[in-house]
Amino acid sequence: MLWLSDMKQITRRWTYRTLTSVLYLAGTLCLTLFVLAKLHQTIASELALNAIDERTNAPLKTLPDTSKTPSSPLSQLTLPKPDKSDWSSARKTRFEVATLSKPIGKILIDEISLEAPIFEGDSELNLNKGVAKVLPANHTRHSSNLVIAGHRDSFFRRLGVLKNGAIIHITMADGKEHTYQMTNHWIVKPEDTWVMAEVSQDVLTLITCYPFYFVGSAPERYIVRAVKRLPNQKQG
């Protein structure tokens, strides 16, 4: 029966080595995917910031007067939207990626070395490339409360470091610059949507998940509230 005992030992060794190799390969694959995702995020963010800088710094051009020029039939053509009812989820995803939204501005917070593009709508695609302007259902497009959301494990990682008085700059794609000064912060539940409500003055509300290093779906939200400063207003 000695040979049977030897066979069991050989089998155990082979199983152990195989399992070790599989776990090693799985770990390497996960690490590679993580690095590629971070690289894609960095590249997408840089491209969006460059696009904003080009649009805000571009010199104004004198456009020719086309009021008396007959319009081309092609210029009046409206492209039809595709019927996606029979599309697979993979095809829908490819279509969405092919029609990526352009950044509407950028946020700059020198105190935490943050510069990120702002996109319209808090889709996962936008949040992976930058931060996102959130428009609650009861808001108008020109709301007094500018709400911007970001992931706690990327662009808003150091949001909790900010203290009252911190300066936050928002530059829109049309070149308009807005400066806000932090006045408060809260830790709230996800259902506490009052932080996004209209207020009597122009404010900026930054939202991210909390705790910052929580593993899994975070149970709370970290809120930064900043008030818009008037031009030439001194910091105080």
PDB file of C-alpha atoms in Angstrom, residues 120-121 133-147 198:
ATOM      1  CA  GLU A 120     -23.084  66.626 -17.611  1.00  0.00           C
ATOM      2  CA  GLY A 121     -24.852  63.774 -15.818  1.00  0.00           C
ATOM      3  CA  LYS A 133     -22.782  67.761 -12.620  1.00  0.00           C
ATOM      4  CA  VAL A 134     -25.927  66.379 -11.006  1.00  0.00           C
ATOM      5  CA  LEU A 135     -29.264  67.890 -11.988  1.00  0.00           C
ATOM      6  CA  PRO A 136     -32.041  66.821  -9.577  1.00  0.00           C
ATOM      7  CA  ALA A 137     -35.514  66.450 -11.054  1.00  0.00           C
ATOM      8  CA  ASN A 138     -36.886  69.579  -9.378  1.00  0.00           C
ATOM      9  CA  HIS A 139     -33.993  71.812 -10.444  1.00  0.00           C
ATOM     10  CA  THR A 140     -33.794  74.181 -13.365  1.00  0.00           C
ATOM     11  CA  ARG A 141     -30.703  74.024 -15.547  1.00  0.00           C
ATOM     12  CA  HIS A 142     -29.503  77.315 -14.022  1.00  0.00           C
ATOM     13  CA  SER A 143     -29.976  76.286 -10.399  1.00  0.00           C
ATOM     14  CA  SER A 144     -28.585  78.330  -7.505  1.00  0.00           C
ATOM     15  CA  ASN A 145     -27.119  75.094  -6.140  1.00  0.00           C
ATOM     16  CA  LEU A 146     -24.435  73.656  -8.420  1.00  0.00           C
ATOM     17  CA  VAL A 147     -24.159  69.985  -7.430  1.00  0.00           C
ATOM     18  CA  GLU A 198     -32.361  75.093  -4.134  1.00  0.00           C
TER      19      GLU A 198
END
